[in-house]
Structures are given as structure tokens and as C-alpha cells.
PDB file of C-alpha atoms and ligand atoms in Angstrom:
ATOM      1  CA  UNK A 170       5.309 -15.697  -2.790  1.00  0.00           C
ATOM      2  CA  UNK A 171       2.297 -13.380  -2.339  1.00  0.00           C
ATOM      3  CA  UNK A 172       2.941  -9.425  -2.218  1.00  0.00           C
ATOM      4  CA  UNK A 173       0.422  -8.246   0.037  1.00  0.00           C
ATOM      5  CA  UNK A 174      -0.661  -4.666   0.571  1.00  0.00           C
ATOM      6  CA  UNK A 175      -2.358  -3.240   3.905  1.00  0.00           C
ATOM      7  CA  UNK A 176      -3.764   0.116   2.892  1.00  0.00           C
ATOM      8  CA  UNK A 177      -3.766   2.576   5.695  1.00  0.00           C
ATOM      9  CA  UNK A 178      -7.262   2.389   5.466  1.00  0.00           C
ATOM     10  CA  UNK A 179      -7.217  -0.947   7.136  1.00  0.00           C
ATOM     11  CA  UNK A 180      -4.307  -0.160   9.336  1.00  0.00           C
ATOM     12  CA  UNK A 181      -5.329   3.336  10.572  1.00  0.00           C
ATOM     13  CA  UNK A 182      -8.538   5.015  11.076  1.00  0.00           C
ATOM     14  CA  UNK A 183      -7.997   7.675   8.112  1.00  0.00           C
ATOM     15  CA  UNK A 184      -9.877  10.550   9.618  1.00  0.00           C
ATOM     16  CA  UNK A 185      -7.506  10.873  13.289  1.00  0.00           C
ATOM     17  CA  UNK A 186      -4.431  12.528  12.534  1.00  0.00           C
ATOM     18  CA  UNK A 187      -1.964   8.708  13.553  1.00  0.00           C
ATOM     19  CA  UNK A 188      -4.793   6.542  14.818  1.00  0.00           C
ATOM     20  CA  UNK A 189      -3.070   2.821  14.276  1.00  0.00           C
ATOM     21  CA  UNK A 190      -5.584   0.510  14.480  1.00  0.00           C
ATOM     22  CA  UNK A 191      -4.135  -2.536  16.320  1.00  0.00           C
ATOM     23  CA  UNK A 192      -6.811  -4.650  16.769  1.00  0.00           C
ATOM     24  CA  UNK A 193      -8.215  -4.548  12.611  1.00  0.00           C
ATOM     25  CA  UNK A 194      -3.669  -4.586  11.713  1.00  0.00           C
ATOM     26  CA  UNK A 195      -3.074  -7.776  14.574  1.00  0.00           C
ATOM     27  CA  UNK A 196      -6.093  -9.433  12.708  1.00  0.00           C
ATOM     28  CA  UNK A 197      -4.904  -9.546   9.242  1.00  0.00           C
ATOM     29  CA  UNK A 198      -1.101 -10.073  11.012  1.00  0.00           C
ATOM     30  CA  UNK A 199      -2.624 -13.284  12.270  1.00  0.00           C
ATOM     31  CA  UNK A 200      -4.615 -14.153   8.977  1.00  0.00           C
ATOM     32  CA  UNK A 201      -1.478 -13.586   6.929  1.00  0.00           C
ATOM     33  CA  UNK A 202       0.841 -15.679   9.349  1.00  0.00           C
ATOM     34  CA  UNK A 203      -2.224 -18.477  10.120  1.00  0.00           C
ATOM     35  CA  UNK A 204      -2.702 -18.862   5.860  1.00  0.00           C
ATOM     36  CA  UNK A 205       1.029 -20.714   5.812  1.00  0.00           C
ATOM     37  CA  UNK A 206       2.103 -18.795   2.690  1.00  0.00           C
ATOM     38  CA  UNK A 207       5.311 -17.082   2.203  1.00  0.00           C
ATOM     39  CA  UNK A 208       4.172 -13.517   2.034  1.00  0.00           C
ATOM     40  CA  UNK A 209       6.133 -10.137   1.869  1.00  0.00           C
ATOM     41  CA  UNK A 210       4.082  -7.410   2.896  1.00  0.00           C
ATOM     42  CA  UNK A 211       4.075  -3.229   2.310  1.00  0.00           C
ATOM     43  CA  UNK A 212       1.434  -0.898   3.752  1.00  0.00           C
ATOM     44  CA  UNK A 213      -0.153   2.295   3.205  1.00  0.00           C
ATOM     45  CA  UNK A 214       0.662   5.484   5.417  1.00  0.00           C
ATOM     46  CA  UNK A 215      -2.800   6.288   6.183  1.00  0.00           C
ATOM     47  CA  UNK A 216      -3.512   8.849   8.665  1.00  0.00           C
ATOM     48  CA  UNK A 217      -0.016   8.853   9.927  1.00  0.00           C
ATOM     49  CA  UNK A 218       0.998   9.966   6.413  1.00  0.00           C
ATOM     50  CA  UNK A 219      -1.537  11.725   4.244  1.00  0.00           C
ATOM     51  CA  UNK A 220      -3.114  14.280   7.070  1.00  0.00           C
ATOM     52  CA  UNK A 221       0.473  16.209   6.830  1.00  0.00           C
ATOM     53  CA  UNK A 222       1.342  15.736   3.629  1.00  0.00           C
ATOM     54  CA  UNK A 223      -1.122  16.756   2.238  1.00  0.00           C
ATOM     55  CA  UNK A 224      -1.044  20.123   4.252  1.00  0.00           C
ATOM     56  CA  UNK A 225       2.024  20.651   3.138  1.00  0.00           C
ATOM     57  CA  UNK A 226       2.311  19.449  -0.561  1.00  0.00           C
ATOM     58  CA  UNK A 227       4.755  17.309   0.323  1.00  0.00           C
ATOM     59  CA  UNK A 228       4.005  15.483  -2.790  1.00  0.00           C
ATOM     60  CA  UNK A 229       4.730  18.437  -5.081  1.00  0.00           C
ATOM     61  CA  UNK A 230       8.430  18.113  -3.654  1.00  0.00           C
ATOM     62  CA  UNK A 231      10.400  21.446  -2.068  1.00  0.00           C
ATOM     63  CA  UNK A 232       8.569  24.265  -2.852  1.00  0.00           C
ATOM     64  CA  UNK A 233       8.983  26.386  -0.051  1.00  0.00           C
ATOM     65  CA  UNK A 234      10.968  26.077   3.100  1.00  0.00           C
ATOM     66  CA  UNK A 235       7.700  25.858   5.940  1.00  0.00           C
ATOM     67  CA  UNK A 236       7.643  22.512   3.969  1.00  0.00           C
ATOM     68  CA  UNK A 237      10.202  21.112   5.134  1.00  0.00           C
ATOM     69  CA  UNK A 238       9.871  20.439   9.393  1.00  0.00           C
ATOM     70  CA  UNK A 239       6.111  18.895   7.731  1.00  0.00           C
ATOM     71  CA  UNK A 240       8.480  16.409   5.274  1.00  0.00           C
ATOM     72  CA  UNK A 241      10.914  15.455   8.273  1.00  0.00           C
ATOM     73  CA  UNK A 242       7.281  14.850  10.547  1.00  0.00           C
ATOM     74  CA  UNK A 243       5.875  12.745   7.879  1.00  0.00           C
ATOM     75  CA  UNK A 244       9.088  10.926   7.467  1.00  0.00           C
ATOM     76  CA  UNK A 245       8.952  10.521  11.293  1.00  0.00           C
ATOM     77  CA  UNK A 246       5.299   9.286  11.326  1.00  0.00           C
ATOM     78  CA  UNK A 247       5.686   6.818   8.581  1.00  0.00           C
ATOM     79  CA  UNK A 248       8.437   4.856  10.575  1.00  0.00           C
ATOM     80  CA  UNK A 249       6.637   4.872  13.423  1.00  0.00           C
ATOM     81  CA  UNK A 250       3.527   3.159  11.931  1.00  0.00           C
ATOM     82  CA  UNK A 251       6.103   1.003  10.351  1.00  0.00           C
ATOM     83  CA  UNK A 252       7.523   0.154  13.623  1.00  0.00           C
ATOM     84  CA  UNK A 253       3.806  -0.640  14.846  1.00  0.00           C
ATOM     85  CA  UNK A 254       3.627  -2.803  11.885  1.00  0.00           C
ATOM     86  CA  UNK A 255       6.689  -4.807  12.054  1.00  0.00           C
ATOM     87  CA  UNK A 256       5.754  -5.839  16.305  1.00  0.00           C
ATOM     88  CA  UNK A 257       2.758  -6.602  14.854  1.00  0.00           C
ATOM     89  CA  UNK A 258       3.582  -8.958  12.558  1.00  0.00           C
ATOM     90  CA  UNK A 259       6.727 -10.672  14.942  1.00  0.00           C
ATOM     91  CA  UNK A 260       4.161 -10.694  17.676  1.00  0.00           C
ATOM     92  CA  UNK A 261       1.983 -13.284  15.021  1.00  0.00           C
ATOM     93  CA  UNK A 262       4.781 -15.246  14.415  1.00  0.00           C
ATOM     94  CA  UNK A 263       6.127 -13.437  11.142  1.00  0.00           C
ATOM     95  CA  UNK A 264       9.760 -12.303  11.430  1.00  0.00           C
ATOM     96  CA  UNK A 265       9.815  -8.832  10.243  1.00  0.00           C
ATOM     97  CA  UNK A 266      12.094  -5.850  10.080  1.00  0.00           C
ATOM     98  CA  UNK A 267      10.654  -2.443   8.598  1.00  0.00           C
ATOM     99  CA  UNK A 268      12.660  -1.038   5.887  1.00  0.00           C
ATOM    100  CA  UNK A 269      12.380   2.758   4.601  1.00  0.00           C
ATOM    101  CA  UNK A 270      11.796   3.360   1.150  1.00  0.00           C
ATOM    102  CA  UNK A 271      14.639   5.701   1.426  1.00  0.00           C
ATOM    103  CA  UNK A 272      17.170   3.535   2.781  1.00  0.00           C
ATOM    104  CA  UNK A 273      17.345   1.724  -0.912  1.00  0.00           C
ATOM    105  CA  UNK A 274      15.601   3.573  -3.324  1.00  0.00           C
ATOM    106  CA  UNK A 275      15.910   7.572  -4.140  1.00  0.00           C
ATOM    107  CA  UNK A 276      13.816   9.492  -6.583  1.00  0.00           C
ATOM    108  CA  UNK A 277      14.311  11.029  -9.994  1.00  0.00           C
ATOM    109  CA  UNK A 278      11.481  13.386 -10.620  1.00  0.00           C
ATOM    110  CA  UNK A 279       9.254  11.293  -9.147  1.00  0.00           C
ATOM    111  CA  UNK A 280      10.336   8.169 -10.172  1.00  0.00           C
ATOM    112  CA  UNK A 281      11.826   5.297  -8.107  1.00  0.00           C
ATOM    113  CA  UNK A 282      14.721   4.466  -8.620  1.00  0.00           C
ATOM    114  CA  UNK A 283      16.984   1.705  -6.527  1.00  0.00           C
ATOM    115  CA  UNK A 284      19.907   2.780  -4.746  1.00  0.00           C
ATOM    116  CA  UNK A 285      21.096   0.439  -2.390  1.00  0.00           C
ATOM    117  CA  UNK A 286      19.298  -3.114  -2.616  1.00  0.00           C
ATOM    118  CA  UNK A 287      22.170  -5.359  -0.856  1.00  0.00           C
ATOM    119  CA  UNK A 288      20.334  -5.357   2.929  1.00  0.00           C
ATOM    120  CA  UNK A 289      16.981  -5.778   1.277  1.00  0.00           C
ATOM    121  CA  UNK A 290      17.703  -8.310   0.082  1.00  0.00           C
ATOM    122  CA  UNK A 291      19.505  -9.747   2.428  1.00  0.00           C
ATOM    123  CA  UNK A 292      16.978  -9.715   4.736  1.00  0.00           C
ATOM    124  CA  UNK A 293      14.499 -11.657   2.746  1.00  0.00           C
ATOM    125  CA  UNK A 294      17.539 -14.319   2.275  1.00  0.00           C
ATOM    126  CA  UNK A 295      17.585 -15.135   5.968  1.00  0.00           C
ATOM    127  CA  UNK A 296      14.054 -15.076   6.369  1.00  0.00           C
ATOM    128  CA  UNK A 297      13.110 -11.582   7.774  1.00  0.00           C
ATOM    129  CA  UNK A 298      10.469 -10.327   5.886  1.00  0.00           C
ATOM    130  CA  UNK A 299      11.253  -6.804   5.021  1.00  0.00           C
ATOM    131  CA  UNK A 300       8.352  -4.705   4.963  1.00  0.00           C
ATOM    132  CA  UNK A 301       8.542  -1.715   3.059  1.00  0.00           C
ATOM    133  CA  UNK A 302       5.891   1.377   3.401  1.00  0.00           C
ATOM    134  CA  UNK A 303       4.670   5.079   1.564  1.00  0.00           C
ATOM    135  CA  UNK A 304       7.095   7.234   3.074  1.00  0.00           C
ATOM    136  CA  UNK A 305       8.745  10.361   2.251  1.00  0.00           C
ATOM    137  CA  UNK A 306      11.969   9.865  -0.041  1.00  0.00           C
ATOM    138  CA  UNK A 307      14.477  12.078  -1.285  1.00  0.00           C
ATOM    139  CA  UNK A 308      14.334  13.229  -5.145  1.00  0.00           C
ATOM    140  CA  UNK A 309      17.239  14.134  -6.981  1.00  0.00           C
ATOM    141  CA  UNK A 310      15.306  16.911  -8.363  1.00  0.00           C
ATOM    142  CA  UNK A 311      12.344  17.959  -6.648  1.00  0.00           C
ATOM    143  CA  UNK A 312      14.147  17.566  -3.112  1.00  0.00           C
ATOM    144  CA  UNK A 313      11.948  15.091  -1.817  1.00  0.00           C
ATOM    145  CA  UNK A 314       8.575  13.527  -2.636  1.00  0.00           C
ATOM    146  CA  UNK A 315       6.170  10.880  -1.377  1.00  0.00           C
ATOM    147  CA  UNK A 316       6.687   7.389  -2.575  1.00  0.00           C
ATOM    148  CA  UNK A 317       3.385   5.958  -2.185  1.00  0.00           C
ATOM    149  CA  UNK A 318       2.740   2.229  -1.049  1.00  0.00           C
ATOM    150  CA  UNK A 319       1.165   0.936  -4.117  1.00  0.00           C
ATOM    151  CA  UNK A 320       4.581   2.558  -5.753  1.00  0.00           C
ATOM    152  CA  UNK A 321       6.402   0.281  -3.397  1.00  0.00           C
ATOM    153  CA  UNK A 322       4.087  -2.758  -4.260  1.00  0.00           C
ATOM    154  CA  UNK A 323       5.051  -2.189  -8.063  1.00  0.00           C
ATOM    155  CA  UNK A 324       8.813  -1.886  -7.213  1.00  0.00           C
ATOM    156  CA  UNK A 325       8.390  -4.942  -5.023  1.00  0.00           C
ATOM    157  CA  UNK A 326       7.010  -6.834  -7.689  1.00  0.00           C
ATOM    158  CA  UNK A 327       9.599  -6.491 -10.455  1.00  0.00           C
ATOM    159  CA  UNK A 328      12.612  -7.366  -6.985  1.00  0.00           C
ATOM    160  CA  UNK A 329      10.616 -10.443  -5.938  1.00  0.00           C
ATOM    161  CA  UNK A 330       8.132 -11.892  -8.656  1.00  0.00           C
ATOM    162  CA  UNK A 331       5.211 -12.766  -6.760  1.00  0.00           C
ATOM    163  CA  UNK A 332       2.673 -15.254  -8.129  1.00  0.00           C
ATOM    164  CA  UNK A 333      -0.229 -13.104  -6.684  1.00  0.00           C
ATOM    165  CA  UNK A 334      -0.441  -9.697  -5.777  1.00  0.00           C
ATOM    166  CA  UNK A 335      -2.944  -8.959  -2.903  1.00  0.00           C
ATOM    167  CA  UNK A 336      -4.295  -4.987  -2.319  1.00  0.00           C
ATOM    168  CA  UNK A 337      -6.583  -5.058   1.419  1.00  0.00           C
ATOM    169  CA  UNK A 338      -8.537  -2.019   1.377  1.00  0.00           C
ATOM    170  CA  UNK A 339     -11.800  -1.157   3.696  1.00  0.00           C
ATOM    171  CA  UNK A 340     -14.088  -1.703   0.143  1.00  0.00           C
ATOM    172  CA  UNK A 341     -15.564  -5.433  -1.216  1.00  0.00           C
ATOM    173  CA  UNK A 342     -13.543  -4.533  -4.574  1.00  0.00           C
ATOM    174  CA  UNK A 343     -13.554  -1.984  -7.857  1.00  0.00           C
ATOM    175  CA  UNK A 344     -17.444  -0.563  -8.490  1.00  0.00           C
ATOM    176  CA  UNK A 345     -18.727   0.874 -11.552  1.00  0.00           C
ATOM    177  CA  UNK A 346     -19.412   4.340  -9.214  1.00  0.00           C
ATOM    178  CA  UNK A 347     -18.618   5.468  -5.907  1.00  0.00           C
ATOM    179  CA  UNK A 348     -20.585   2.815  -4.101  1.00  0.00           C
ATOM    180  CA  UNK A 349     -20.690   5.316  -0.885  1.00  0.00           C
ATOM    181  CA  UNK A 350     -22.120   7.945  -2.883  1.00  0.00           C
ATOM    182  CA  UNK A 351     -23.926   6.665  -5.821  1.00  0.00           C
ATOM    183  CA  UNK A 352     -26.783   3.701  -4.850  1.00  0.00           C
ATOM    184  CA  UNK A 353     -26.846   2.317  -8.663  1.00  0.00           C
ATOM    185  CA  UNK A 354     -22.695   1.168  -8.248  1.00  0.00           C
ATOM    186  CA  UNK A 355     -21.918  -2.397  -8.799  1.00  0.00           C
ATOM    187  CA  UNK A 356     -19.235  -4.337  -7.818  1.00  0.00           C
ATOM    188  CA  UNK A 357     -16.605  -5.777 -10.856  1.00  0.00           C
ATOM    189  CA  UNK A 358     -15.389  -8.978 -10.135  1.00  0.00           C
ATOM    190  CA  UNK A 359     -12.813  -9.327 -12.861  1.00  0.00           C
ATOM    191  CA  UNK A 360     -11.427  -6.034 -14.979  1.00  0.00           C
ATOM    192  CA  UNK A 361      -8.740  -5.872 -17.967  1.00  0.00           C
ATOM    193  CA  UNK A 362      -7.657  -2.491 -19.214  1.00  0.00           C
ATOM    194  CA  UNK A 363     -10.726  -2.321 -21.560  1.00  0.00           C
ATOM    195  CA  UNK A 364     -12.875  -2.414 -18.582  1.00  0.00           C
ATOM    196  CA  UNK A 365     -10.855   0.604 -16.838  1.00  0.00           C
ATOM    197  CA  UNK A 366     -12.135   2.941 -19.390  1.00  0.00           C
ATOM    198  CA  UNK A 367     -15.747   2.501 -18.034  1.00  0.00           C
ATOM    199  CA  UNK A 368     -14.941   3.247 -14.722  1.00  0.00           C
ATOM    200  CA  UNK A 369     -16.201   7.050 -13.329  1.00  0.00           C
ATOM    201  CA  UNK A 370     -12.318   8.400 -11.934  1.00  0.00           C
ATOM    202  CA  UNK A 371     -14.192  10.527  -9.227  1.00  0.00           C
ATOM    203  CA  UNK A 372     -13.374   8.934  -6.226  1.00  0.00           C
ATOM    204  CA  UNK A 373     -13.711   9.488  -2.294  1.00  0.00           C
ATOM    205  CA  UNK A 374     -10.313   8.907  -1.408  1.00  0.00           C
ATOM    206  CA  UNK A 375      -9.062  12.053  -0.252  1.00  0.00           C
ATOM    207  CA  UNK A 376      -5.435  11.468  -0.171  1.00  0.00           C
ATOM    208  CA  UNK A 377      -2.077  12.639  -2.120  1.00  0.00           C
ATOM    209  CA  UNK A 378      -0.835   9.996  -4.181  1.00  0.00           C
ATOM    210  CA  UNK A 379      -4.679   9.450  -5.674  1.00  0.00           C
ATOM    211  CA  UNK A 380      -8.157   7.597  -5.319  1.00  0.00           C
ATOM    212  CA  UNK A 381      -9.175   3.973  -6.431  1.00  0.00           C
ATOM    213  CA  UNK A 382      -8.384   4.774 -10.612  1.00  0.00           C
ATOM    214  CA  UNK A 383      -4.635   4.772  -9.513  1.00  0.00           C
ATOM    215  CA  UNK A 384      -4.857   1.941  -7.679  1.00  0.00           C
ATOM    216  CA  UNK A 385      -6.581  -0.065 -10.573  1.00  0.00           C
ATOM    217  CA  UNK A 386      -4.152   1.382 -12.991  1.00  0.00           C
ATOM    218  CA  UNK A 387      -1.349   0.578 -10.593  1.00  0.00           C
ATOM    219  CA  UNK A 388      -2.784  -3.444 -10.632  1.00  0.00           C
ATOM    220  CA  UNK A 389      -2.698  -3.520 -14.243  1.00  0.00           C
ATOM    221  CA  UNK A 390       0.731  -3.040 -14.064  1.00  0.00           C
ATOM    222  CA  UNK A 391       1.429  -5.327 -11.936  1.00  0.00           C
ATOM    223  CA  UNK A 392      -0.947  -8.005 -13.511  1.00  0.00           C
ATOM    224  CA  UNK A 393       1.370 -10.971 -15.418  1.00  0.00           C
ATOM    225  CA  UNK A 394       1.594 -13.925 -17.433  1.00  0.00           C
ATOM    226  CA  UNK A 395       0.124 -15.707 -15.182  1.00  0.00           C
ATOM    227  CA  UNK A 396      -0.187 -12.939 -12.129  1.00  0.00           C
ATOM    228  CA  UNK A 397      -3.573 -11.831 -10.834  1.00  0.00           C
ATOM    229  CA  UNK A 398      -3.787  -8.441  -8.997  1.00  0.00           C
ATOM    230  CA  UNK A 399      -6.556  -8.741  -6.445  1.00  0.00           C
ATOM    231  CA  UNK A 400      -8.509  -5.940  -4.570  1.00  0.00           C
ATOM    232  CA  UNK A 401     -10.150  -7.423  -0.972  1.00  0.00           C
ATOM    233  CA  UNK A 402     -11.806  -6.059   1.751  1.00  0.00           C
ATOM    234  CA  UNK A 403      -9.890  -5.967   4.720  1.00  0.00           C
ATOM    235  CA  UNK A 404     -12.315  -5.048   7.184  1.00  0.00           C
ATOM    236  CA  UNK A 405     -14.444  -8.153   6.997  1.00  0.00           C
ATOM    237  CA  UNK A 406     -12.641 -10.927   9.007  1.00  0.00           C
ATOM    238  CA  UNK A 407     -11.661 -14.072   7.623  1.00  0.00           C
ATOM    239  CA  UNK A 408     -11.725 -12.604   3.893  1.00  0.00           C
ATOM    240  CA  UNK A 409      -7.858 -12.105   3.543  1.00  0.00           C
ATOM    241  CA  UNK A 410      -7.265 -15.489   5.051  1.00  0.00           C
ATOM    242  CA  UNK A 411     -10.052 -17.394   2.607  1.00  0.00           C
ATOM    243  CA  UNK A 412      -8.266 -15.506  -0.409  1.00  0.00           C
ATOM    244  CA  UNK A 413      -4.943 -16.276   0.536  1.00  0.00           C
ATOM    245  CA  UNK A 414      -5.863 -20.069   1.107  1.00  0.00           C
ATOM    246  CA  UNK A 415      -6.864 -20.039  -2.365  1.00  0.00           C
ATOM    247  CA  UNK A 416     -10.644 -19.833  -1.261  1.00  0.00           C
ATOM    248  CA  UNK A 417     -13.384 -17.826  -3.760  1.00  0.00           C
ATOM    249  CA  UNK A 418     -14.033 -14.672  -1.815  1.00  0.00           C
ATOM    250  CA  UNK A 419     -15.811 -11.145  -2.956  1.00  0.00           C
ATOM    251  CA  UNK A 420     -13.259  -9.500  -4.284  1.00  0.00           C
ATOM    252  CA  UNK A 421     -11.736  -7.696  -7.754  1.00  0.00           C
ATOM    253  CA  UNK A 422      -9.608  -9.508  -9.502  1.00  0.00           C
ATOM    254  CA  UNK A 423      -7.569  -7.490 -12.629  1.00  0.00           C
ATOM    255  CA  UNK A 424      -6.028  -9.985 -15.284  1.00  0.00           C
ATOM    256  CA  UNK A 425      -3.901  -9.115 -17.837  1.00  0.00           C
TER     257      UNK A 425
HETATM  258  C1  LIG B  85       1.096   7.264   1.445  1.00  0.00           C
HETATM  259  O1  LIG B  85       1.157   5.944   1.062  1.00  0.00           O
HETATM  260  C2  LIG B  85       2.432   7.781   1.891  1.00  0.00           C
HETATM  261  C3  LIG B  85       2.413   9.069   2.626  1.00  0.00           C
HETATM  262  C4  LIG B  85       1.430   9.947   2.549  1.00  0.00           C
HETATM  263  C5  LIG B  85       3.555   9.342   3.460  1.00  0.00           C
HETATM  264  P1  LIG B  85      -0.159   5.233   0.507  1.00  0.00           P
HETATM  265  O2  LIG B  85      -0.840   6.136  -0.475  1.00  0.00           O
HETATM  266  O3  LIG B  85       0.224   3.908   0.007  1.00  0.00           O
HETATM  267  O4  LIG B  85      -1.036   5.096   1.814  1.00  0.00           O
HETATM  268  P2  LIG B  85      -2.547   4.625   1.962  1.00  0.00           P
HETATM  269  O5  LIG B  85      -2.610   3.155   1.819  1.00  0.00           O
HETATM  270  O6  LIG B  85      -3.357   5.327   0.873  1.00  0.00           O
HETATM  271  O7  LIG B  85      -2.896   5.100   3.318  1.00  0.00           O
END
């Protein structure tokens, strides 16, 4: 099986407060479903996530009570782009059913923690793929949080033991700089954790649970005996499909 991330940067245009993009998410819906493999997939919030949250801390957990119509909005938002997902995917073929973050898992100071996995499960047992999402999610001690989706990917990971693990961004891969602000950046086609310390942690990605260093960090975890974490780009059709049919594509690939 290959866990596949859509990162609401692929799925949404990030600067319009819950643009979906359907035509860029029905592409990769299509690529995913035409590559053959079994797949599960999770995907980013984007701007139907991060524009409120981060407005409101909602990340910080309950601070203040103006916070918390913003958390119930967010909430709201994030299972409506996962409702746009999930038609998305049936209408390419791909049985799916969109499944909160909060409906199984709660938080413990910020950490995930499973609560109820029986209808997960079960779901992937008949053949629905669930697809989980960055959401808001209730913490036993801060009140509430944001789970992010490369959180999700990581707990998705240990439930289902992909062989691959597939991040689709809107960049070719990891650079040495920020390639949109720095002309000298290069592209890394394979990192380890050595390489990681090399790499600026400025980033561009304006959002709440962090920039491109978390994501990295977050595939290093997830890399395996055996278990690549890749980085694609998204936005360039056909790339997701080559990758997934095993093709060499421009990408970053972290290995343990
Ligand atoms: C964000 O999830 C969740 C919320 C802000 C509700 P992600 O951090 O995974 O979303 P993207 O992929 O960066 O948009």
C-alpha cells in the first residue's frame, strides 16, 4: 500500500480563504485511481484550514473564549473540504469515505493519541478507503488543537505499514534555500538526517503546524527498513502517476 498525502497546497489555492481546487484535486484523483495501486490517502487543510486558525491560535489550544466559534468554523471547513475530497475520489473510481481525525483519535497535549480505531478500520477491510485530514481535535488538556495532515500521515503509517510514503506538494522537492526567494537553491534528490542539518529552516510556508523543515523531519520519521518517504510536485501533471508507477521522476526522496 502507498500512503499518499495531498497538501492543501495542491488541493486549494492557499491564498482564498476555502478555494478547493477541483480541477488540480480531480487530476491527481484520476492519477491515483488510473496508477492501479492500492493507495490510502490524507490531505492537507489548506486554505479551508490555516486562514482561521491561524487568526485564532487555534493551534495554541483554548486560550480565550472568542476562540472558540473560530475552532467549531475550522472544524466545519475541514469536513467540508473533506467531503469535496471523498466525491472526488468516488467520482474517479476510488471508494472513499472521509473520516475526522476526531472521530478516532483525541489529543494529549498535543499528541495523538487513538481512541476509537474499530470503524477505521473497518472501513479499509471492506474496501472503502478512509481518508483522513488536518482538522481540529479535541485535547485532553489544552481543549482542543490542530492535528495537522502530515501528523495524520505519521499516525497512518504506524496503523497501515505502507511500503512507500508519498507527500504532493506545489514544489519539485526539498532545496538547499527557499528556491522562491533565493536564486542560488538547489534541488536534493535524496536526504538522510545528516543532510537535514544543512538545510536553511526559513521557509515560505506561512501556515500553523510549520514550513518545509517539519515536513522533512516528519519524512524521516516515517522513512523504514525498507520505506522511502518521497516529496513530488503535484502541480505538474503526470508526475504523481509516473512516481506511483514506479517511474524516475524529479522528486526528494528521504531514506533512512
Ligand atoms: C492543517 O493541516 C490543518 C488545519 C489548519 C485545520 P495541514 O498542515 O496538513 O494542511 P496543509 O497541507 O499544510 O494545507
Amino acid at each position: 500500500m502507498i500512503l499518499i498525502k495531498l497538501g492543501g497546497s495542491v488541493i486549494t489555492d492557499k491564498s482564498q480563504y476555502k478555494k478547493f481546487d477541483r480541477e488540480q484535486a480531480s487530476r491527481l484523483c484520476r492519477e491515483i485511481a488510473e496508477s492501479g495501486k492500492p493507495t490510502i490517502v490524507v490531505h492537507g487543510a489548506g486554505s479551508f484550514g490555516h486562514v482561521l486558525a491561524k487568526k485564532y491560535s487555534i493551534q495554541n489550544g483554548l486560550e480565550d473564549r472568542e476562540q472558540i466559534p473560530a475552532a467549531a468554523q475550522v472544524h466545519h471547513d475541514a469536513m467540508e473540504l473533506g467531503m469535496l475530497m471523498t466525491q472526488t475520489l468516488i467520482d474517479n473510481g476510488i471508494p472513499a469515505a472521509s473520516v475526522a481525525p476526531g472521530s478516532c483519535f483525541v489529543m494529549e497535549d498535543g499528541r495523538i493519541v487513538p481512541d476509537n480505531l474499530e470503524a477505521i478500520k473497518a472501513l479499509q477491510d471492506v474496501g472503502i478507503m478512509p481518508v483522513t485530514f488536518g482538522d481540529v481535535v479535541m485535547d485532553r488538556t489544552r481543549g482542543f488543537g490542530i492535528v495537522s495532515g502530515d501528523q495524520m500521515m505519521e499516525v497512518m503509517a504506524d496503523l497501515y505499514k505502507p511500503e512507500r510514503v508519498v507527500f504532493v506538494s506545489d514544489i519539485d522537492g526539498l532545496y538547499t534555500a527557499n528556491p522562491k526567494t533565493d536564486p542560488d537553491a538547489e534541488l536534493i534528490p535524496e536526504f538522510d538526517a545528516g543532510t537535514l542539518d544543512d538545510i536553511s529552516s526559513e521557509s515560505d510556508v506561512d501556515d500553523v503546524t510549520g514550513g518545509v523543515r517539519n515536513k522533512m523531519e516528519a519524512m524521516l520519521r516515517m522513512c523504514d527498513e525498507g520505506r522511502d518517504c518521497v516529496l513530488v510536485n503535484g502541480t505538474v501533471p503526470g508526475r504523481l502517476l509516473a512516481l506511483l508507477k514506479g517511474e524516475d521522476v524529479t522528486c526528494t526522496v528521504a531514506r533512512m
